[in-house]
Amino acid sequence: MKSKRFSHFFISRERTVAFLLIGLLFCLLVAMILAVSFSTQEKEELLMKSEAERAFNSIYMALTEESATEKAASIMKEEGVIGIGIYSSNGRLFRWLGTVPYLLPYENFNIETATAAEASYGLYSFDKKTEVLQYMRMARLAIDLDAGGLVIDETGTIRTNLNFPDILYVVMDGSSYAKAISRIWLLTLIVILAVIVMFMFFIRLYINNRRYREMLARQESLVSLGAAARTLAHEIKNPLSAMTIQIALLKKMLPAGYSEELSVVDQEIARLTQLTNKVSDFLKNPVGNPELIEVRSFMEGIIGLFSCNISFTPDSMEAAYIEFDPDRARSVFENLIKNAVESCSDRDPQVSIEILERKRGLVAISILDRGDGLAGNGSKNVDMNKYFDPFFTTKIHGSGIGLSISRQFVKARGGSITLTMREGGGTRAEVVLALVPEKFVRAILNTETESRGVNR
């Protein structure tokens, strides 16, 4: 029992759970990428400190040999060192080579936040504009002191065994370090963008898969519904035919006083007959026999069937043609206009029709009204697609199959039909169909003209 409840809960919350898991996995991957990036940057920093330390030692060792200055200068050039210096504990320059400041630039380093261990291992400062790298660390060196006026031995100097806390300072060209850091974060950005694209692909794949499963489920239900409706429509037509005959006989046999009651029965039989005919239309081939239809004149003919005032805006385009079965096209637009006319009962629904030619050879035919709207309660959070489900209706006397048939006929011709709520109230029903290219229209019309001439 618990497993069934859990399964039902998961299915009902599948979309939320899936997006939550995908989002969690995305955050985890991004965190891992950033962790690797920071780790790689830290590695580059350690490598930079190691290079600065190695360069300092190489130069300092060269200074103790013959031709010290020339060799040290050569090493500095090879290592990209601008200058090295040994500073006393109070920050004054003691010994140097190359270009270094006389006073140690403590302000360039985070001395206040650095720990003793960090100061011992080394601090660095990098200027992104000049790409100059400064490195310093504490050191304890045996210093050669000039004896001055002291008593000295035969070497002329006196050695002291005192160790003074000195500071090693190196100024280097940091362009290679800057390039390495830039490569790290550029690669990080590329990888994150790739991950985003990958997850967008997976999300899109999941949405399409979910839509496909929903479509399959809907089609399965429609197949079952079609089989049942086909059988039901066939079984209902025979009794309706018999009832129609009997009502006609009763009208002749009964006195005139019963005509009102008989007319009610007759109207209900007609309504059931119309419903079964619509079900048959829904189940039959939706394509029919397509013909060339001029949109403007066709819509004007349909508007003439309604007694109410309907505003018509056919746009400024010339004659535009679609290829559609005339009976099915009439069924589609009559049903949409009828819905607009009946969208309210206490006022004028202000029905209007617009025809707009779109790019890529499409035409949009819109039926607009200022009625109560399909939602009926003014709510904007309405799934308009459910109004295309068979037998779904908000009307008291509606069958709920008219919009389903209309969508099936329009989709069979490669078009689309949508319902949207209008600002200020009312509904827009829009049918988008492909226009027949002008050269094909001329060819078809010429063929029809020649065919009529032959028949005469």
Coordinates of C-alpha atoms in Angstrom, one line a residue:
M1 CA 0.0 0.0 0.0
K2 CA 2.8 2.4 0.9
S3 CA 4.7 1.5 -2.3
K4 CA 1.6 2.4 -4.3
R5 CA 1.2 5.7 -2.5
F6 CA 4.9 6.5 -3.1
S7 CA 4.5 5.6 -6.8
H8 CA 1.5 7.8 -7.2
F9 CA 3.2 10.6 -5.4
F10 CA 6.3 10.3 -7.6
I11 CA 4.2 10.2 -10.8
S12 CA 2.2 13.3 -9.8
R13 CA 5.3 15.2 -8.9
E14 CA 7.5 13.8 -11.6
R15 CA 8.2 17.1 -13.3
T16 CA 9.1 18.8 -10.1
V17 CA 11.3 15.9 -8.9
A18 CA 13.1 15.7 -12.3
F19 CA 13.9 19.4 -12.4
L20 CA 15.0 19.3 -8.8
L21 CA 17.4 16.4 -9.4
I22 CA 18.7 18.0 -12.6
G23 CA 19.3 21.3 -10.8
L24 CA 21.0 19.5 -7.9
L25 CA 23.3 17.6 -10.3
F26 CA 24.1 20.8 -12.2
C27 CA 25.0 22.7 -9.0
L28 CA 27.2 19.7 -7.9
L29 CA 29.0 19.7 -11.3
V30 CA 29.6 23.4 -11.3
A31 CA 30.9 23.2 -7.7
M32 CA 33.3 20.5 -8.7
I33 CA 34.5 22.5 -11.7
L34 CA 35.1 25.6 -9.5
A35 CA 36.9 23.4 -6.9
V36 CA 39.2 22.1 -9.6
S37 CA 39.8 25.6 -11.0
F38 CA 40.7 27.0 -7.6
S39 CA 42.9 24.0 -6.9
T40 CA 44.7 24.6 -10.3
Q41 CA 45.1 28.3 -9.5
E42 CA 46.6 27.4 -6.1
K43 CA 49.0 25.1 -7.9
E44 CA 50.0 27.9 -10.2
E45 CA 50.6 30.2 -7.2
L46 CA 52.8 27.5 -5.6
L47 CA 54.7 27.0 -8.9
M48 CA 55.1 30.8 -9.1
K49 CA 56.6 31.0 -5.6
S50 CA 58.8 28.0 -6.4
E51 CA 60.1 29.8 -9.6
A52 CA 60.7 33.0 -7.6
E53 CA 62.6 31.1 -4.9
R54 CA 64.6 29.2 -7.4
A55 CA 65.5 32.3 -9.4
F56 CA 66.6 34.1 -6.2
N57 CA 68.8 31.2 -5.1
S58 CA 70.4 30.9 -8.6
I59 CA 71.1 34.6 -8.7
Y60 CA 72.4 34.7 -5.2
M61 CA 74.7 31.8 -5.7
A62 CA 76.0 33.4 -8.9
L63 CA 77.0 36.5 -7.0
T64 CA 79.4 34.4 -4.8
E65 CA 81.4 33.3 -7.9
E66 CA 83.8 35.1 -10.2
S67 CA 82.3 37.4 -12.8
A68 CA 79.4 37.4 -10.4
T69 CA 77.5 40.5 -11.7
E70 CA 77.6 39.4 -15.4
K71 CA 76.5 35.8 -14.6
A72 CA 73.8 37.0 -12.2
A73 CA 72.5 39.5 -14.8
S74 CA 72.4 36.7 -17.4
I75 CA 70.4 34.5 -15.0
M76 CA 68.0 37.4 -14.2
K77 CA 67.4 37.8 -17.9
E78 CA 66.7 34.1 -18.5
E79 CA 64.4 33.9 -15.5
G80 CA 62.5 37.1 -16.2
V81 CA 63.7 38.7 -12.9
I82 CA 63.5 42.5 -12.8
G83 CA 65.4 42.7 -9.5
I84 CA 66.2 41.0 -6.2
G85 CA 66.9 42.4 -2.8
I86 CA 67.7 41.5 0.8
Y87 CA 66.1 43.7 3.3
S88 CA 66.7 44.1 7.0
S89 CA 63.9 43.5 9.5
N90 CA 62.9 47.1 9.4
G91 CA 62.4 47.0 5.7
R92 CA 65.6 48.8 4.5
L93 CA 67.6 47.6 1.6
F94 CA 70.7 45.7 2.5
R95 CA 71.9 44.1 -0.7
W96 CA 70.4 44.1 -4.2
L97 CA 70.7 43.5 -7.9
G98 CA 68.6 45.0 -10.6
T99 CA 65.7 47.4 -9.9
V100 CA 64.2 47.2 -6.4
P101 CA 62.7 49.9 -4.1
Y102 CA 64.9 51.2 -1.3
L103 CA 62.2 50.5 1.3
L104 CA 60.3 47.2 1.2
P105 CA 56.7 47.9 -0.2
Y106 CA 54.8 46.3 2.6
E107 CA 51.6 48.0 1.3
N108 CA 51.6 45.6 -1.8
F109 CA 51.3 42.6 0.5
N110 CA 48.5 41.5 2.8
I111 CA 50.7 41.6 5.9
E112 CA 47.8 42.2 8.3
T113 CA 46.0 39.1 7.2
A114 CA 49.0 36.9 6.6
T115 CA 49.9 34.2 9.2
A116 CA 53.4 33.6 10.4
A117 CA 53.5 30.4 8.3
E118 CA 52.4 32.2 5.2
A119 CA 55.1 34.9 5.8
S120 CA 57.7 32.2 6.2
Y121 CA 56.7 30.3 3.1
G122 CA 56.2 33.5 1.1
L123 CA 53.7 36.2 0.2
Y124 CA 53.1 37.4 -3.3
S125 CA 51.5 40.4 -5.0
F126 CA 50.5 40.5 -8.6
D127 CA 49.6 43.7 -10.6
K128 CA 47.1 42.7 -13.3
K129 CA 47.8 46.0 -15.3
T130 CA 51.6 45.8 -15.4
E131 CA 51.7 42.0 -15.0
V132 CA 54.5 42.5 -12.5
L133 CA 54.9 39.8 -9.8
Q134 CA 56.4 40.6 -6.4
Y135 CA 57.4 37.9 -4.0
M136 CA 58.8 38.1 -0.5
R137 CA 59.5 35.8 2.4
M138 CA 61.3 35.9 5.7
A139 CA 64.8 34.4 5.9
R140 CA 67.7 34.0 8.4
L141 CA 71.1 34.5 6.7
A142 CA 74.6 34.7 8.0
I143 CA 75.6 38.3 7.2
D144 CA 79.1 39.4 6.3
L145 CA 79.8 42.6 8.4
D146 CA 82.6 45.0 7.5
A147 CA 84.9 45.2 10.6
G148 CA 85.3 48.9 10.5
G149 CA 87.4 50.1 13.4
L150 CA 87.3 46.7 15.1
V151 CA 90.4 44.4 15.6
I152 CA 90.4 42.2 12.6
D153 CA 92.3 39.1 11.5
E154 CA 94.5 38.6 8.5
T155 CA 91.5 38.4 6.1
G156 CA 90.5 42.0 7.0
T157 CA 87.0 41.0 8.2
I158 CA 85.4 39.6 11.2
R159 CA 82.9 36.8 11.0
T160 CA 79.9 36.9 13.4
N161 CA 77.7 33.9 14.2
L162 CA 74.7 36.0 14.8
N163 CA 71.7 35.4 12.5
F164 CA 69.6 38.5 11.6
P165 CA 66.0 38.2 10.4
D166 CA 66.2 39.4 6.8
I167 CA 63.6 39.5 4.1
L168 CA 64.1 38.1 0.6
Y169 CA 62.4 40.2 -2.1
V170 CA 62.0 39.3 -5.8
V171 CA 60.4 41.4 -8.6
M172 CA 59.6 39.3 -11.7
D173 CA 57.8 39.4 -15.0
G174 CA 54.5 37.8 -14.3
S175 CA 53.1 37.6 -17.8
S176 CA 53.4 33.8 -17.9
Y177 CA 51.6 33.5 -14.6
A178 CA 48.9 35.9 -15.8
K179 CA 48.4 33.8 -19.0
A180 CA 48.2 30.6 -16.9
I181 CA 45.5 32.1 -14.7
S182 CA 43.6 33.5 -17.7
R183 CA 43.8 30.0 -19.4
I184 CA 42.5 28.4 -16.2
W185 CA 39.4 30.7 -15.9
L186 CA 38.8 30.7 -19.6
L187 CA 38.7 26.9 -19.6
T188 CA 36.5 27.0 -16.5
L189 CA 34.1 29.3 -18.3
I190 CA 34.0 27.1 -21.4
V191 CA 33.4 24.0 -19.3
I192 CA 30.6 25.6 -17.3
L193 CA 29.0 26.9 -20.6
A194 CA 29.4 23.3 -22.0
V195 CA 27.7 21.9 -18.9
I196 CA 24.9 24.5 -19.2
V197 CA 24.3 23.6 -22.8
M198 CA 24.4 19.9 -21.9
F199 CA 21.9 20.3 -19.1
M200 CA 19.7 22.4 -21.4
F201 CA 19.8 19.6 -23.9
F202 CA 18.9 17.1 -21.2
I203 CA 16.0 19.3 -20.0
R204 CA 14.8 19.7 -23.5
L205 CA 15.1 16.0 -24.1
Y206 CA 13.1 15.3 -20.9
I207 CA 10.4 17.8 -21.8
N208 CA 10.1 16.4 -25.3
N209 CA 10.0 12.8 -23.9
R210 CA 7.3 13.8 -21.4
R211 CA 5.3 15.6 -24.1
Y212 CA 5.7 12.5 -26.3
R213 CA 4.5 10.2 -23.6
E214 CA 1.5 12.5 -22.9
M215 CA 0.8 12.5 -26.6
L216 CA 0.9 8.7 -26.8
A217 CA -1.3 8.5 -23.8
R218 CA -3.7 11.0 -25.3
Q219 CA -3.7 9.1 -28.6
E220 CA -4.3 5.8 -26.9
S221 CA -7.3 7.3 -25.1
L222 CA -8.5 8.9 -28.4
V223 CA -8.2 5.5 -30.1
S224 CA -10.3 3.9 -27.4
L225 CA -12.7 6.8 -27.4
G226 CA -12.9 6.6 -31.2
A227 CA -13.7 3.0 -31.2
A228 CA -16.4 3.5 -28.5
A229 CA -17.8 6.6 -30.2
R230 CA -18.0 4.9 -33.6
T231 CA -20.0 2.0 -32.1
L232 CA -22.1 4.4 -30.0
A233 CA -22.8 6.7 -32.9
H234 CA -23.9 3.8 -35.1
E235 CA -26.1 2.3 -32.4
I236 CA -27.7 5.7 -31.6
K237 CA -28.5 6.6 -35.3
N238 CA -30.9 3.7 -35.8
P239 CA -33.2 4.5 -32.8
L240 CA -33.0 8.2 -33.7
S241 CA -34.2 7.5 -37.2
A242 CA -37.1 5.4 -35.8
M243 CA -38.0 8.2 -33.3
T244 CA -37.9 10.8 -36.0
I245 CA -40.4 8.8 -38.1
Q246 CA -42.7 8.2 -35.0
I247 CA -42.6 12.0 -34.1
A248 CA -43.7 12.8 -37.7
L249 CA -46.6 10.3 -37.4
L250 CA -47.6 11.7 -34.0
K251 CA -47.7 15.2 -35.4
K252 CA -50.2 14.1 -38.0
M253 CA -52.3 12.0 -35.7
L254 CA -52.4 14.1 -32.5
P255 CA -54.5 17.3 -32.1
A256 CA -52.7 20.7 -32.4
G257 CA -52.6 21.1 -28.6
Y258 CA -49.8 18.6 -28.4
S259 CA -47.6 20.3 -31.0
E260 CA -45.6 22.2 -28.4
E261 CA -44.7 19.1 -26.5
L262 CA -43.8 17.2 -29.7
S263 CA -41.6 20.1 -30.9
V264 CA -39.5 19.8 -27.7
V265 CA -39.0 16.1 -28.4
D266 CA -38.3 16.9 -32.0
Q267 CA -35.6 19.5 -31.0
E268 CA -33.9 17.1 -28.7
I269 CA -33.9 14.4 -31.3
A270 CA -32.3 16.9 -33.8
R271 CA -29.7 17.8 -31.2
L272 CA -28.8 14.2 -30.7
T273 CA -28.7 13.7 -34.4
Q274 CA -26.4 16.7 -34.8
L275 CA -24.1 15.3 -32.1
T276 CA -23.8 11.9 -33.7
N277 CA -23.0 13.6 -37.0
K278 CA -20.3 15.6 -35.4
V279 CA -18.8 12.4 -33.8
S280 CA -18.8 10.9 -37.3
D281 CA -17.1 14.0 -38.7
F282 CA -14.5 13.7 -35.9
L283 CA -13.8 10.0 -36.7
K284 CA -13.7 10.3 -40.5
N285 CA -10.7 11.3 -42.7
P286 CA -10.0 15.0 -41.7
V287 CA -8.3 15.9 -45.0
G288 CA -11.4 15.4 -47.2
N289 CA -11.1 16.8 -50.7
P290 CA -9.0 20.0 -50.6
E291 CA -9.8 22.7 -53.1
L292 CA -8.4 26.2 -53.7
I293 CA -10.2 28.7 -51.4
E294 CA -9.9 32.5 -51.6
V295 CA -9.7 33.5 -48.0
R296 CA -11.4 36.9 -48.0
S297 CA -14.5 36.0 -50.1
F298 CA -14.8 32.7 -48.2
M299 CA -14.9 34.4 -44.8
E300 CA -17.3 37.1 -46.1
G301 CA -19.7 34.2 -47.2
I302 CA -19.5 32.7 -43.7
I303 CA -20.1 36.0 -42.0
G304 CA -23.3 36.4 -44.0
L305 CA -24.8 33.3 -42.3
F306 CA -24.9 35.2 -39.0
S307 CA -27.5 37.8 -38.2
C308 CA -25.5 39.7 -35.6
N309 CA -23.0 42.5 -36.4
I310 CA -19.5 41.2 -37.1
S311 CA -16.6 43.5 -37.9
F312 CA -14.4 42.3 -40.7
T313 CA -10.8 43.5 -41.3
P314 CA -9.3 41.6 -44.2
D315 CA -6.0 43.5 -44.3
S316 CA -4.7 45.3 -47.4
M317 CA -3.3 42.2 -49.0
E318 CA -4.5 41.1 -52.4
A319 CA -6.4 37.8 -53.0
A320 CA -4.9 35.1 -50.9
Y321 CA -5.6 31.4 -51.4
I322 CA -5.4 28.3 -49.1
E323 CA -6.0 24.7 -50.0
F324 CA -8.7 23.2 -47.8
D325 CA -11.8 21.0 -48.1
P326 CA -14.6 23.6 -48.3
D327 CA -17.0 21.7 -46.1
R328 CA -14.4 21.2 -43.4
A329 CA -13.2 24.8 -43.6
R330 CA -16.8 26.0 -43.3
S331 CA -17.2 23.7 -40.2
V332 CA -14.1 25.2 -38.6
F333 CA -14.9 28.9 -39.0
E334 CA -18.6 28.6 -38.4
N335 CA -17.8 26.8 -35.1
L336 CA -15.3 29.5 -34.1
I337 CA -17.6 32.4 -35.0
K338 CA -20.5 30.7 -33.3
N339 CA -18.5 30.4 -30.1
A340 CA -17.6 34.1 -30.3
V341 CA -21.2 35.1 -30.9
E342 CA -22.4 33.0 -27.9
S343 CA -19.5 34.1 -25.6
C344 CA -22.0 36.3 -23.6
S345 CA -25.7 36.6 -23.3
D346 CA -26.2 40.0 -21.5
R347 CA -24.4 42.3 -24.0
D348 CA -22.9 42.6 -27.4
P349 CA -19.8 40.3 -27.7
Q350 CA -18.2 42.7 -30.3
V351 CA -17.2 39.9 -32.6
S352 CA -14.5 40.9 -35.1
I353 CA -12.5 39.0 -37.7
E354 CA -8.9 39.8 -38.8
I355 CA -6.9 38.4 -41.7
L356 CA -3.2 39.0 -41.6
E357 CA -0.6 37.7 -43.9
R358 CA 2.5 36.6 -42.1
K359 CA 6.1 35.8 -43.3
R360 CA 7.1 32.5 -44.7
G361 CA 3.9 32.2 -46.7
L362 CA 1.4 31.9 -43.8
V363 CA -2.0 33.6 -43.2
A364 CA -3.5 34.1 -39.8
I365 CA -7.3 34.3 -39.5
S366 CA -8.4 35.5 -36.1
I367 CA -11.9 35.6 -34.5
L368 CA -12.0 38.0 -31.6
D369 CA -14.7 38.8 -29.1
R370 CA -15.3 40.7 -25.8
G371 CA -17.4 38.0 -24.2
D372 CA -17.0 36.3 -20.9
G373 CA -13.9 34.3 -22.1
L374 CA -13.5 30.6 -22.2
A375 CA -12.5 30.5 -18.5
G376 CA -15.7 32.2 -17.6
N377 CA -14.3 33.5 -14.3
G378 CA -11.6 35.8 -15.6
S379 CA -8.7 33.7 -14.4
K380 CA -5.5 33.9 -16.4
N381 CA -4.1 30.6 -15.2
V382 CA -6.1 28.6 -17.7
D383 CA -4.8 25.7 -19.8
M384 CA -6.4 26.6 -23.2
N385 CA -5.5 23.2 -24.7
K386 CA -8.1 21.4 -22.5
Y387 CA -10.8 23.2 -24.5
F388 CA -9.7 21.1 -27.5
D389 CA -10.3 17.8 -25.6
P390 CA -13.3 15.9 -26.9
F391 CA -16.5 16.4 -25.0
F392 CA -15.0 19.1 -22.7
T393 CA -17.3 22.1 -22.6
T394 CA -18.3 25.0 -20.3
K395 CA -21.6 25.5 -22.1
I396 CA -24.8 24.1 -20.7
H397 CA -26.1 23.0 -24.1
G398 CA -22.7 22.4 -25.7
S399 CA -21.4 19.0 -26.8
G400 CA -17.7 19.8 -26.4
I401 CA -16.6 18.3 -29.7
G402 CA -16.7 21.3 -32.0
L403 CA -13.2 22.6 -31.2
S404 CA -11.8 19.1 -31.3
I405 CA -13.1 18.6 -34.8
S406 CA -11.8 22.1 -35.8
R407 CA -8.3 21.4 -34.6
Q408 CA -8.2 18.0 -36.3
F409 CA -9.3 19.5 -39.6
V410 CA -6.7 22.4 -39.3
K411 CA -3.8 20.1 -38.3
A412 CA -4.6 17.8 -41.2
R413 CA -3.7 20.7 -43.5
G414 CA -0.5 21.5 -41.6
G415 CA -1.9 24.5 -39.8
S416 CA -2.5 25.4 -36.2
I417 CA -5.4 26.7 -34.1
T418 CA -4.9 28.5 -30.7
L419 CA -7.0 30.1 -28.1
T420 CA -5.7 33.0 -26.0
M421 CA -7.4 35.4 -23.5
R422 CA -7.4 39.0 -24.5
E423 CA -6.4 42.0 -22.4
G424 CA -9.6 43.7 -21.3
G425 CA -11.6 40.5 -21.5
G426 CA -12.7 38.1 -24.3
T427 CA -11.0 35.5 -26.4
R428 CA -8.9 35.3 -29.5
A429 CA -9.2 32.2 -31.7
E430 CA -6.5 32.2 -34.3
V431 CA -6.1 29.8 -37.2
V432 CA -2.8 29.8 -39.1
L433 CA -2.6 28.1 -42.5
A434 CA -0.2 27.9 -45.3
L435 CA -0.9 30.1 -48.4
V436 CA -0.7 28.6 -51.8
P437 CA 2.1 30.3 -53.8
E438 CA 0.9 32.7 -56.5
K439 CA 2.4 30.7 -59.4
F440 CA 0.6 27.5 -58.3
V441 CA -2.7 29.5 -57.9
R442 CA -2.4 30.7 -61.5
A443 CA -1.6 27.2 -62.7
I444 CA -4.6 25.7 -60.9
L445 CA -7.0 28.5 -62.1
N446 CA -5.8 28.1 -65.7
T447 CA -6.3 24.4 -65.5
E448 CA -9.8 24.8 -64.1
T449 CA -10.6 27.4 -66.8
E450 CA -9.4 25.0 -69.6
S451 CA -11.3 22.1 -68.0
R452 CA -14.6 24.1 -68.1
G453 CA -14.0 25.1 -71.7
V454 CA -13.5 21.4 -72.7
N455 CA -16.7 20.4 -70.8
R456 CA -18.7 23.0 -72.8

